[in-house]
Short mmCIF file of N, CA, C and O in Angstrom, two decimals:
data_model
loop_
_atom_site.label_atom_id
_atom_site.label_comp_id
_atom_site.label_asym_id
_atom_site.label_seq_id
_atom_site.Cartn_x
_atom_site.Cartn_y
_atom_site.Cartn_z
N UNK M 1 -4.09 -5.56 6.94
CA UNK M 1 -5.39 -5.66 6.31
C UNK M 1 -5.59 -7.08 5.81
O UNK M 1 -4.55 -7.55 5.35
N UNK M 2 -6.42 -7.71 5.78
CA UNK M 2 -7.04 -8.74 5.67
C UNK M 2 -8.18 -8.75 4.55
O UNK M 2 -9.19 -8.09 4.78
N UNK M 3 -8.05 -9.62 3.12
CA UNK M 3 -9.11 -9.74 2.48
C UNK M 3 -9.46 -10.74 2.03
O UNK M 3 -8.89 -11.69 2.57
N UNK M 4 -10.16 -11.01 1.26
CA UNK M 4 -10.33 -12.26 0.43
C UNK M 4 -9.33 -12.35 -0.45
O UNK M 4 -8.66 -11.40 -0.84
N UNK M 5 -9.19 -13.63 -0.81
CA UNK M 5 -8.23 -14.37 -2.52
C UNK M 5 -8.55 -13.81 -3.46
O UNK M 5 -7.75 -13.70 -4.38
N UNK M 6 -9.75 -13.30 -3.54
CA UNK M 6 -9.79 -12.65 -5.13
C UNK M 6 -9.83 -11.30 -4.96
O UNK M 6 -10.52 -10.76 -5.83
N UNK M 7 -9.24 -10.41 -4.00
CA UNK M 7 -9.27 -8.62 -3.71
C UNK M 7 -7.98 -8.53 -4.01
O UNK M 7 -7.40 -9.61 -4.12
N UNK M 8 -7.26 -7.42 -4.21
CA UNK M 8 -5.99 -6.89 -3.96
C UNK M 8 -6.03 -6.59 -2.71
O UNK M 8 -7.11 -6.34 -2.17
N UNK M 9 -5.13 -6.57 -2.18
CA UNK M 9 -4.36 -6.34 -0.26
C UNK M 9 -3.71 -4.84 -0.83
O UNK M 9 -3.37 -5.10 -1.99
N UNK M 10 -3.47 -3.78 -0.64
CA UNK M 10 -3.19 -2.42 -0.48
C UNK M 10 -3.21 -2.04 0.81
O UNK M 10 -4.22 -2.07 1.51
N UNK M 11 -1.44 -1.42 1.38
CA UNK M 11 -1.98 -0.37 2.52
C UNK M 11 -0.87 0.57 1.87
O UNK M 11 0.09 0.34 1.14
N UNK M 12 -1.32 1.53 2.33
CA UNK M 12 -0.07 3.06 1.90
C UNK M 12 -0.04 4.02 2.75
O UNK M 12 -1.08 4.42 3.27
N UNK M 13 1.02 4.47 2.97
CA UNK M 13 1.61 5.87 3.94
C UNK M 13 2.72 6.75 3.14
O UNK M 13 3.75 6.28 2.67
N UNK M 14 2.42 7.81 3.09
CA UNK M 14 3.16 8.88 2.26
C UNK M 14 4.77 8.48 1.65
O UNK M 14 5.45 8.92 0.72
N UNK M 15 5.05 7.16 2.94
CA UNK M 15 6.42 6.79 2.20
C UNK M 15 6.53 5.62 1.49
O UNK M 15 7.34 5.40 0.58
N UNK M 16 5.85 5.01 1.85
CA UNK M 16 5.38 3.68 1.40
C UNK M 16 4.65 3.23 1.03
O UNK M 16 3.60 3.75 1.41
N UNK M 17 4.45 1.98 0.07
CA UNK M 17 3.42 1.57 -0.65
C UNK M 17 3.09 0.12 -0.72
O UNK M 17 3.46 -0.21 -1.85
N UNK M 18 2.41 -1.28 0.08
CA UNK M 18 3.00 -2.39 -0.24
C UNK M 18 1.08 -2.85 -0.82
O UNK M 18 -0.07 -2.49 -0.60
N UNK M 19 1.99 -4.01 -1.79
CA UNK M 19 0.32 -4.51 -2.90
C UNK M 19 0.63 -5.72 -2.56
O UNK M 19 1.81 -6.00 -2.36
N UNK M 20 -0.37 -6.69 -2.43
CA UNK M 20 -0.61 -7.92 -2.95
C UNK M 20 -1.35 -8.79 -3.51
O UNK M 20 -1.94 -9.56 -2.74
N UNK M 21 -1.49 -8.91 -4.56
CA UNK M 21 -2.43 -9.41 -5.35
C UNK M 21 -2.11 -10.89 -6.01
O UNK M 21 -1.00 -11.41 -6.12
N UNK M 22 -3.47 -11.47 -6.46
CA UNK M 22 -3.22 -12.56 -7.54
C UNK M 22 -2.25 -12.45 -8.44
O UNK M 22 -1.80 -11.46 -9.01
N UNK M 23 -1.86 -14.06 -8.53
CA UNK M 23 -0.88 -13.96 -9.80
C UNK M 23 -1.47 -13.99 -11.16
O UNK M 23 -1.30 -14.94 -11.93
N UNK M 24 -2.15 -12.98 -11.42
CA UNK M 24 -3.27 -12.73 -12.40
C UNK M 24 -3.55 -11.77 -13.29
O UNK M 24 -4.37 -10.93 -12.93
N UNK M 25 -2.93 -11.66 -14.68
CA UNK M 25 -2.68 -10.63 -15.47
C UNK M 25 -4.30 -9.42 -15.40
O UNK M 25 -4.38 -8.21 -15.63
N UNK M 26 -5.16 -10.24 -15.07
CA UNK M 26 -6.71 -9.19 -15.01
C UNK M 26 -6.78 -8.37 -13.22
O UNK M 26 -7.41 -7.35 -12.92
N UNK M 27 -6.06 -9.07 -12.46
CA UNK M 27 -5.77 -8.40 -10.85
C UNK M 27 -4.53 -6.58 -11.09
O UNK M 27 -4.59 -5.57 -10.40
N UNK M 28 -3.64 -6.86 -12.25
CA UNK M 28 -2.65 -6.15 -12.44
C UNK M 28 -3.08 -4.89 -12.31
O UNK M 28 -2.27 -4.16 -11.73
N UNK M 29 -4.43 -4.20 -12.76
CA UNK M 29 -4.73 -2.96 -12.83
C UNK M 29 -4.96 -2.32 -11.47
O UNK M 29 -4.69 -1.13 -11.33
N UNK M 30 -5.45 -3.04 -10.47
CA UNK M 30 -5.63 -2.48 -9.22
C UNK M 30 -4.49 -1.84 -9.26
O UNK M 30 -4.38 -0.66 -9.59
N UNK M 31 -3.40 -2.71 -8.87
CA UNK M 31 -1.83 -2.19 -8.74
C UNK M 31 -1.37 -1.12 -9.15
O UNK M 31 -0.97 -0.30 -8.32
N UNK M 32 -1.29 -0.83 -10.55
CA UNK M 32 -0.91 0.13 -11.40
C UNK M 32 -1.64 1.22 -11.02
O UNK M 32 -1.14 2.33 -11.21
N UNK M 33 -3.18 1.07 -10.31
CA UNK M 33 -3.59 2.47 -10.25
C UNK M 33 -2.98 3.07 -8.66
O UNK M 33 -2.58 4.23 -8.54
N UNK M 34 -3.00 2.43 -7.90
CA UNK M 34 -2.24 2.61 -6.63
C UNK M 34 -1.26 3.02 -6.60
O UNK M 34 -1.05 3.93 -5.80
N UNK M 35 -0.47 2.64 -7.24
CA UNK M 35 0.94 3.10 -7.77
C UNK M 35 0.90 4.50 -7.91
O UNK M 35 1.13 5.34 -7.04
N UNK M 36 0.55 4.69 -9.19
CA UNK M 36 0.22 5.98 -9.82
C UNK M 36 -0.68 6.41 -9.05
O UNK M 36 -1.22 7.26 -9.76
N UNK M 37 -1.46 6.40 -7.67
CA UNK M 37 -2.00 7.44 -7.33
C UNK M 37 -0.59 7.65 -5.86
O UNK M 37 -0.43 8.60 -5.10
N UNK M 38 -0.07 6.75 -5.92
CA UNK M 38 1.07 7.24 -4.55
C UNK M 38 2.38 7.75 -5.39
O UNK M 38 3.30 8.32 -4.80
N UNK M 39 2.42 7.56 -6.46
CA UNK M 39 3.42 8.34 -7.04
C UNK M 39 3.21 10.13 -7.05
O UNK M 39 3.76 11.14 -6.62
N UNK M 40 2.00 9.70 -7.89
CA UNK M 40 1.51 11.20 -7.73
C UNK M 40 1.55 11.91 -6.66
O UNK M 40 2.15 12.98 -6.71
N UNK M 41 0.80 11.43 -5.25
CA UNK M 41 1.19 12.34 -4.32
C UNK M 41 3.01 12.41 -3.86
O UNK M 41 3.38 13.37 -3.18
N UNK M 42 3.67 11.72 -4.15
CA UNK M 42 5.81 12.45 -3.98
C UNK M 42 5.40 13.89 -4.95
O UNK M 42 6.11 14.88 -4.81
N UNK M 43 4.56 13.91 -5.65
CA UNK M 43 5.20 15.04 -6.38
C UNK M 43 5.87 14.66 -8.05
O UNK M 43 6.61 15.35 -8.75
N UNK M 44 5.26 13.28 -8.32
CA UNK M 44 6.39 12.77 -9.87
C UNK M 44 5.35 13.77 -10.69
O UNK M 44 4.41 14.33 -10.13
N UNK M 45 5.67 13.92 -12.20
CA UNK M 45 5.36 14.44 -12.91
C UNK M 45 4.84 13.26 -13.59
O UNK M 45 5.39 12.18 -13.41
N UNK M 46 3.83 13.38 -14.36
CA UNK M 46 2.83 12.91 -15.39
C UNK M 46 4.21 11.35 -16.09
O UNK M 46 4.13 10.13 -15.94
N UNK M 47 4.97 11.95 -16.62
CA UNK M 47 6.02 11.50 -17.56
C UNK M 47 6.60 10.47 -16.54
O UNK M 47 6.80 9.30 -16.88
N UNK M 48 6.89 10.98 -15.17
CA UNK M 48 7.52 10.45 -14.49
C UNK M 48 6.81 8.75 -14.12
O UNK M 48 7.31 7.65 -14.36
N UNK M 49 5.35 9.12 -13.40
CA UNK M 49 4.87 8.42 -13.02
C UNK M 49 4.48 7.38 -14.15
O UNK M 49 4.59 6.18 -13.94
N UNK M 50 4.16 7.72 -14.99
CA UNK M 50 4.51 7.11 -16.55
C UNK M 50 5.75 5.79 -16.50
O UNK M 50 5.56 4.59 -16.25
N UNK M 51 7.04 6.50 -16.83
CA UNK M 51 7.99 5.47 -16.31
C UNK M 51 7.65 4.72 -15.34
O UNK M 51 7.51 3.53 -15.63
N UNK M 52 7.45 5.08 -14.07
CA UNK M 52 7.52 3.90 -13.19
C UNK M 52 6.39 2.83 -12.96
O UNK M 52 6.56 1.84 -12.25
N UNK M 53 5.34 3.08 -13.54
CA UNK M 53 3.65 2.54 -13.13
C UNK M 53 4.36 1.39 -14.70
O UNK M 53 4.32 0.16 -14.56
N UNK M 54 4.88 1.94 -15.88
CA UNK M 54 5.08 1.26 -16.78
C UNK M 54 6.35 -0.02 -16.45
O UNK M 54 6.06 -1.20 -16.63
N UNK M 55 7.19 0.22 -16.14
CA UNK M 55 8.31 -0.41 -15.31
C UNK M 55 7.90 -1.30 -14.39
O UNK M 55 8.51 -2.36 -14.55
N UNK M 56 7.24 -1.34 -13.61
CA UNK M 56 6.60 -2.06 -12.77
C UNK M 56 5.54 -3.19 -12.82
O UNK M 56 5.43 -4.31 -12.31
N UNK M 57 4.70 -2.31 -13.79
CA UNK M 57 4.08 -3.64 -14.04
C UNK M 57 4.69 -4.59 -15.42
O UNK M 57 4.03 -5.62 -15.54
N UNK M 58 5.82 -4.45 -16.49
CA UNK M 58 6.31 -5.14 -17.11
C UNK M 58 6.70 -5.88 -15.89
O UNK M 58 6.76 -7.09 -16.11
N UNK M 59 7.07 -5.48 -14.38
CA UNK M 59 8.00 -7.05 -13.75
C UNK M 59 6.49 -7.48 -12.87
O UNK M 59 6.71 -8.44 -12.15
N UNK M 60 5.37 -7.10 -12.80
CA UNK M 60 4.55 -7.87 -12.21
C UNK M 60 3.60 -8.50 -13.54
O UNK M 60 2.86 -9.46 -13.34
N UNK M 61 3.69 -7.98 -14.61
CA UNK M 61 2.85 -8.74 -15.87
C UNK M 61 4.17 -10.01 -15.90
O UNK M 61 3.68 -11.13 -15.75
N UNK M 62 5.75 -10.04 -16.07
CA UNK M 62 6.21 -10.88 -16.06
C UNK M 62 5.79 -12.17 -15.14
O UNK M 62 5.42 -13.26 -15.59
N UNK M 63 5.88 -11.93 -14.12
CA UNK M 63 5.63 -12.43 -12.56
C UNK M 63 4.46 -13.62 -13.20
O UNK M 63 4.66 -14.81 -13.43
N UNK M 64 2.89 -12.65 -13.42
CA UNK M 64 1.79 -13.29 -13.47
C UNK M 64 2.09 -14.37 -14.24
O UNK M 64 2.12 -15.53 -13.83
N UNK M 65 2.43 -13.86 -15.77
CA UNK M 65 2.52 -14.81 -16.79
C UNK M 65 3.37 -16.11 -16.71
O UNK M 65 2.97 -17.17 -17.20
N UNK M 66 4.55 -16.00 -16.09
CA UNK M 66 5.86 -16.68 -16.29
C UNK M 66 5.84 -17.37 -14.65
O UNK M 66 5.80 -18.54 -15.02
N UNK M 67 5.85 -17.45 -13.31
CA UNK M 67 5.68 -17.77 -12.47
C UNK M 67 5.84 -18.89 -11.64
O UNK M 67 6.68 -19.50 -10.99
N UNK M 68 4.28 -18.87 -12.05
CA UNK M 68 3.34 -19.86 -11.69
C UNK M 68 2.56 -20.47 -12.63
O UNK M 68 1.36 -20.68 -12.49
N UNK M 69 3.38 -20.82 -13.79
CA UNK M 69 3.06 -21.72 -14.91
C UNK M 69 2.56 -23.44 -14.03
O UNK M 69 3.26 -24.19 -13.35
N UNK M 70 0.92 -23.56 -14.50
CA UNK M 70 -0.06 -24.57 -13.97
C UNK M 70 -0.39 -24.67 -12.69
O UNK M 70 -1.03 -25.63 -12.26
N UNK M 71 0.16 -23.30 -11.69
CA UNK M 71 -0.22 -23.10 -10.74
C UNK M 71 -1.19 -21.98 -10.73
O UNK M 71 -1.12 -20.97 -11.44
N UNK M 72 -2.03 -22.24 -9.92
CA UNK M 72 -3.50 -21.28 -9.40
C UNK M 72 -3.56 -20.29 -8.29
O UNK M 72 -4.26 -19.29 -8.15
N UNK M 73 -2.48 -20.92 -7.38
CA UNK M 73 -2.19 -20.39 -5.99
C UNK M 73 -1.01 -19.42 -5.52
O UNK M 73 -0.35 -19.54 -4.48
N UNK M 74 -0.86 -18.14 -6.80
CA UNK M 74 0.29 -17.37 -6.76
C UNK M 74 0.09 -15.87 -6.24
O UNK M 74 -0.96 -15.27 -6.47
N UNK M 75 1.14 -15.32 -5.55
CA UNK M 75 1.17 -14.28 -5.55
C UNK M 75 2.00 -13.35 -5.88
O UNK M 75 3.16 -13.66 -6.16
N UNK M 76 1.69 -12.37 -5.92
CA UNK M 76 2.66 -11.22 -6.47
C UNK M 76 3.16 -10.03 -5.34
O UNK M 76 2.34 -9.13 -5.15
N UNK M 77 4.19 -9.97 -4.74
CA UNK M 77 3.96 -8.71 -4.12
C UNK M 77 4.61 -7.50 -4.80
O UNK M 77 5.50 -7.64 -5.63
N UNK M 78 4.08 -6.20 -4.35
CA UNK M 78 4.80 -4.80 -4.62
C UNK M 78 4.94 -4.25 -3.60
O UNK M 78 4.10 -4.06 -2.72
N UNK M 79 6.11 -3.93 -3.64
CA UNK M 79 6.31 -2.65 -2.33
C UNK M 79 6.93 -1.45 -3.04
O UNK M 79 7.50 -1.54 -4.13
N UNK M 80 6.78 -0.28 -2.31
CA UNK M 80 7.43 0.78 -3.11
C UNK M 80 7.55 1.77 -1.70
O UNK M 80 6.71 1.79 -0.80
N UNK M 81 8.62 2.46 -1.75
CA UNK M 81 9.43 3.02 -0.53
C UNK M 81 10.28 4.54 -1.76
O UNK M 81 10.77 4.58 -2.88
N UNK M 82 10.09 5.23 -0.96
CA UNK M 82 10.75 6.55 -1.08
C UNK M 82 11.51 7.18 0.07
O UNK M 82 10.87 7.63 1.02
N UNK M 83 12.52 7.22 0.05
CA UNK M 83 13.80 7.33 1.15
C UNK M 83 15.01 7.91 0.07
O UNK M 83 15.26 7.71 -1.12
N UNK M 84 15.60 8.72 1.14
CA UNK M 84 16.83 9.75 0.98
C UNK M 84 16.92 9.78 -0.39
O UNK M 84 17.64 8.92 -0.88
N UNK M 85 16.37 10.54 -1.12
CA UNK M 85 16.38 10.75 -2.25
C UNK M 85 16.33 10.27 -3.87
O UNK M 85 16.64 10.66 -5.00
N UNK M 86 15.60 8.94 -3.02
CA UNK M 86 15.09 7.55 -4.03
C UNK M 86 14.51 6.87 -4.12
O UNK M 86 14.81 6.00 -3.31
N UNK M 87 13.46 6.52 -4.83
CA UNK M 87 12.13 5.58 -5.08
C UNK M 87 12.27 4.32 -5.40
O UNK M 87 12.55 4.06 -6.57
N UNK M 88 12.15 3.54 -4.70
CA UNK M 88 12.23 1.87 -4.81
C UNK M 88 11.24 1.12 -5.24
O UNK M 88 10.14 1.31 -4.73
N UNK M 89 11.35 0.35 -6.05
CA UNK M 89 9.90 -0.40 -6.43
C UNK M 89 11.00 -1.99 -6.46
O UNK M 89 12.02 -2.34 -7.05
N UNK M 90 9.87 -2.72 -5.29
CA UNK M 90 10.26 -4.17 -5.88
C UNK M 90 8.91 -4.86 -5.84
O UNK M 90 7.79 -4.79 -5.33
N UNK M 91 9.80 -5.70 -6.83
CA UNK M 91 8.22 -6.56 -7.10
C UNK M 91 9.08 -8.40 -6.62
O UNK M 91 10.25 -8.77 -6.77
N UNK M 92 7.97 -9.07 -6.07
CA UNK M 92 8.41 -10.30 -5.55
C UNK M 92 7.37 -11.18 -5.59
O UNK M 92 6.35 -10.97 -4.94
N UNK M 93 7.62 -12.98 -6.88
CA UNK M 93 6.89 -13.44 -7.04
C UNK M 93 7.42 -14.65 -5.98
O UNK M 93 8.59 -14.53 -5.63
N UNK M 94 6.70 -15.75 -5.46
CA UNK M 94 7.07 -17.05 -5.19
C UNK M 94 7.28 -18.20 -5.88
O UNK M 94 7.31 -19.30 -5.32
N UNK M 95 7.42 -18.03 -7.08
CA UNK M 95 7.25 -19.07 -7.84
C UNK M 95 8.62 -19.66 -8.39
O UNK M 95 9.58 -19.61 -7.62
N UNK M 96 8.79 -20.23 -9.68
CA UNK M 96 9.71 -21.00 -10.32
C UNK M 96 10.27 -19.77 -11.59
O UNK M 96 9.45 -19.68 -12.50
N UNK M 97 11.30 -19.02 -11.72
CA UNK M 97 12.48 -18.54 -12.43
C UNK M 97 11.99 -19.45 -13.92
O UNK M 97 11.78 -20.66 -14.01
N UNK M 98 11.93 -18.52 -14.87
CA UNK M 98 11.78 -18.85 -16.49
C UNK M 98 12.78 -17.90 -16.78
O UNK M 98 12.74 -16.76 -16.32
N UNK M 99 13.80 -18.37 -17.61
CA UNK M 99 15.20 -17.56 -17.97
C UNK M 99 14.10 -16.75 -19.58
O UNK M 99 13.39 -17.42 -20.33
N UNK M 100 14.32 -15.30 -19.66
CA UNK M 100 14.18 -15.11 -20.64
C UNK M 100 14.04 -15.44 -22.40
O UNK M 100 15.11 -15.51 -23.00
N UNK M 101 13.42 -15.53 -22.79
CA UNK M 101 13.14 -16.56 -24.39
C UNK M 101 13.90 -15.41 -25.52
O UNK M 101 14.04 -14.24 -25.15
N UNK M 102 14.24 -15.73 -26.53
CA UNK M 102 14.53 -15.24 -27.70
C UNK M 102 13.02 -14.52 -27.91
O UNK M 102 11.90 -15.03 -27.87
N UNK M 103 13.46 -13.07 -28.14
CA UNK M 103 12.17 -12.46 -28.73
C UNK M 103 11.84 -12.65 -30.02
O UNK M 103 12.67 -12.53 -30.92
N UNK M 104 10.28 -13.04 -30.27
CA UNK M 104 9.82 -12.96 -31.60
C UNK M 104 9.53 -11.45 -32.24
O UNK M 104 9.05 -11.30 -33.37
N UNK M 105 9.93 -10.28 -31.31
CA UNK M 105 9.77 -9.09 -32.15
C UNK M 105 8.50 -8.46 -31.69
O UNK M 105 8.47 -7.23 -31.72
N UNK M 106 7.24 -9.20 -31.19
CA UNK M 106 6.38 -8.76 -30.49
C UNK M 106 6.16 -8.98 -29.01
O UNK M 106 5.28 -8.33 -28.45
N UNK M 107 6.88 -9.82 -28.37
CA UNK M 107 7.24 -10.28 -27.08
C UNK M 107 8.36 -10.09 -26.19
O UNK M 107 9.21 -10.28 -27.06
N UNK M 108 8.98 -9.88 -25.23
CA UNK M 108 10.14 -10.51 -24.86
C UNK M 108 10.82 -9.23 -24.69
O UNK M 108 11.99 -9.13 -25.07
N UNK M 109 10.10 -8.04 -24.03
CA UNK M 109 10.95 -6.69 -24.23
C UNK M 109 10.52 -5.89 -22.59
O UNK M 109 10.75 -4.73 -22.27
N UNK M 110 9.87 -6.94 -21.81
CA UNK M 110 9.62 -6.57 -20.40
C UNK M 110 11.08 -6.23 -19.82
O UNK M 110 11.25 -5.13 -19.30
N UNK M 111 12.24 -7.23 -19.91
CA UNK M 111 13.57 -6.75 -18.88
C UNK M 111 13.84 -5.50 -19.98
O UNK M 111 14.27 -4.63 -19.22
N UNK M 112 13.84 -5.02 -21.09
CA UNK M 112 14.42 -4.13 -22.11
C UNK M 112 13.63 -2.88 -21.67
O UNK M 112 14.17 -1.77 -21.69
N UNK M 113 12.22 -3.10 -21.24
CA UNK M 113 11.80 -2.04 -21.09
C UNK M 113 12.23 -1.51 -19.69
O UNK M 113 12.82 -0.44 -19.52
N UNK M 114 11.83 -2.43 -18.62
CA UNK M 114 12.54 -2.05 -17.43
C UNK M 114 13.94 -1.37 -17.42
O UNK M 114 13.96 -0.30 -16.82
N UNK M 115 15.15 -1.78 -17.97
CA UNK M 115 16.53 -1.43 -18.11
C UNK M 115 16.18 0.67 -18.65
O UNK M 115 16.53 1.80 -18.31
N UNK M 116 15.44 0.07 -19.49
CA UNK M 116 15.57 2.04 -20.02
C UNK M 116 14.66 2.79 -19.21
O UNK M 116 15.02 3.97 -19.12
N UNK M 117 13.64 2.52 -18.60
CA UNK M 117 12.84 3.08 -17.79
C UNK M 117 13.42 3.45 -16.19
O UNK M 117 12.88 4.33 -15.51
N UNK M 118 14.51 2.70 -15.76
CA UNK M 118 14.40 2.78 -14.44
C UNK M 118 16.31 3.42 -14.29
O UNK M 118 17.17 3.04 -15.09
N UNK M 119 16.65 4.47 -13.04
CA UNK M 119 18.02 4.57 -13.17
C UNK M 119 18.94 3.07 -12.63
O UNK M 119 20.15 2.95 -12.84
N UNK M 120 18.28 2.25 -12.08
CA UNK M 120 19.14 1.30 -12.09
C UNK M 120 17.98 0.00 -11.66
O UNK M 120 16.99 0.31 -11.00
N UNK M 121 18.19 -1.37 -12.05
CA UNK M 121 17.36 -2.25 -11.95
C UNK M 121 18.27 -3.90 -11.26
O UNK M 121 19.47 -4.03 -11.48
N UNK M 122 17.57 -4.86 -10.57
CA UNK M 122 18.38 -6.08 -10.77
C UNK M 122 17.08 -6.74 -10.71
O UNK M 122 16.01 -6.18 -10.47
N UNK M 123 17.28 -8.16 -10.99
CA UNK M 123 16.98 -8.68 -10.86
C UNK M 123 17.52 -10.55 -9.98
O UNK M 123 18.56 -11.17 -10.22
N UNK M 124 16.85 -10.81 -9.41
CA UNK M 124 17.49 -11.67 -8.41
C UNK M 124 16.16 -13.03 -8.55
O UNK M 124 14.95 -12.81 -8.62
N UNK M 125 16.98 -14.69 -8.56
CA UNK M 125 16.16 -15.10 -8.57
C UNK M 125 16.57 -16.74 -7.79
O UNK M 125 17.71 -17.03 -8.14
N UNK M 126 16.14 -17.53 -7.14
CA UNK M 126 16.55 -18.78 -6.48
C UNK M 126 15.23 -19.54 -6.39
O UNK M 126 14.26 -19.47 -7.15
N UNK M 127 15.46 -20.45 -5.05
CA UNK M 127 14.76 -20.95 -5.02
C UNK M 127 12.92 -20.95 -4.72
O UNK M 127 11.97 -21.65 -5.09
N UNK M 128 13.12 -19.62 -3.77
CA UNK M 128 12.04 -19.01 -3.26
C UNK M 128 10.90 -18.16 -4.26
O UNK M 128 9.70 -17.95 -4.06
N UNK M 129 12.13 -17.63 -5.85
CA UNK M 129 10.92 -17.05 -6.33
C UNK M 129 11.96 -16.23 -6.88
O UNK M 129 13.11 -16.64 -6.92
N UNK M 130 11.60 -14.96 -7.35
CA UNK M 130 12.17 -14.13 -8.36
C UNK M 130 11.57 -12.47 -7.68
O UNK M 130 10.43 -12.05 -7.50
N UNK M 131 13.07 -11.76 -7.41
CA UNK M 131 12.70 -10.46 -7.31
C UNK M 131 13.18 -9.31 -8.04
O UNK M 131 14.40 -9.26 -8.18
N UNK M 132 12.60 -8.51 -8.48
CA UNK M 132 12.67 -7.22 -9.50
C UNK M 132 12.96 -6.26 -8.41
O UNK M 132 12.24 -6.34 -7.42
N UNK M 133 14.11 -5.15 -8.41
CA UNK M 133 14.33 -4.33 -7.55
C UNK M 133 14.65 -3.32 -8.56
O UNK M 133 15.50 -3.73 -9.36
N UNK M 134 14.13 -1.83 -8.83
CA UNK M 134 13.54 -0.83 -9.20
C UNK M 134 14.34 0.38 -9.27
O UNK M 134 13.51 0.18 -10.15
N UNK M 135 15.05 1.39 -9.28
CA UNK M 135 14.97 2.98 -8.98
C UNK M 135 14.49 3.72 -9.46
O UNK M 135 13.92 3.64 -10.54
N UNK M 136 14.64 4.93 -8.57
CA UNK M 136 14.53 6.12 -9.38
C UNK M 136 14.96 7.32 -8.41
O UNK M 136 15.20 7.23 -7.20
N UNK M 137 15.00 8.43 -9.17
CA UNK M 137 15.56 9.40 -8.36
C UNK M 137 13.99 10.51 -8.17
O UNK M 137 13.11 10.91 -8.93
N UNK M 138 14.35 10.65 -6.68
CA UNK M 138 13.06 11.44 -6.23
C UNK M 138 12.81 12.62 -6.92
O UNK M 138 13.89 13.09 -7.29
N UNK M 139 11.32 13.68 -7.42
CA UNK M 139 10.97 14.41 -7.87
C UNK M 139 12.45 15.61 -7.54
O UNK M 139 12.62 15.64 -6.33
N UNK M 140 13.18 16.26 -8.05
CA UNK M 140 13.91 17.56 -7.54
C UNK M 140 14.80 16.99 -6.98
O UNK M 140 15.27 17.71 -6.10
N UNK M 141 15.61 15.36 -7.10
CA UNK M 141 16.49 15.13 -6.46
C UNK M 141 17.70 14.78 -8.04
O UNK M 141 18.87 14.40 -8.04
N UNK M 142 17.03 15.01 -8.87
CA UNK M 142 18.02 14.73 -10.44
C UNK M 142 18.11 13.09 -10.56
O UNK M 142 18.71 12.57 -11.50
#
């Protein structure tokens, strides 16, 4: 699919899910609702889809914010895949790696939230950009 710079890119198939949008904290909501409407159809529960729509976008709100600091020309991707009994969410920016800051107590709790939200998380980052890689265990798979 093919759109303009300022649309979100979305295609989805019952197993898969891939987004691409601006590196743009006001673009983020498309995402999140896509998400949560392809979560919903696996079968997650309310709570469930909860966790992961929340999880996800802490690493694509990271992405936007942290990035592409004085750059205009960023993107964000999401993909999300459900296979043998596990839900993948990665998120992948192109930009420049910002090592986490000392939290002031109201900030700084995106990797904290990810870690308790997801059964297992990494994060990976070089020259190319920074990627967030996700789990979870499928609806009835524990």
């Amino acid at each position: 699919m093919t759109t303009k710079r300022s649309e979100e890119d979305v295609t989805s198939t019952p197993e898969e899910l891939h987004c691409r949008v601006e590196a743009d904290a006001n673009r983020l909501a498309a995402v999140r609702k896509a998400l949560s409407g392809w979560a919903e159809d696996l079968g997650m529960t309310r709570e469930q889809r909860s966790d992961l729509v929340l999880a996800a976008y802490e690493a694509l709100a990271n992405a936007a914010e942290h990035a592409y600091v004085g750059r205009t020309d960023g993107v964000i991707d999401l993909s999300a895949r459900c296979t043998q009994g596990t839900i993948t969410i990665v998120v992948t920016d192109y930009g420049t790696w910002r090592a986490p800051q000392p939290s002031d107590g109201l900030r700084g709790r995106g990797l904290l939230l990810i870690n308790a939200l997801t059964r297992h998380h990494q994060v990976t980052h070089g020259d190319n950009g920074t990627t967030v890689t996700m789990t979870w265990p499928t609806p009835g798979s524990g």
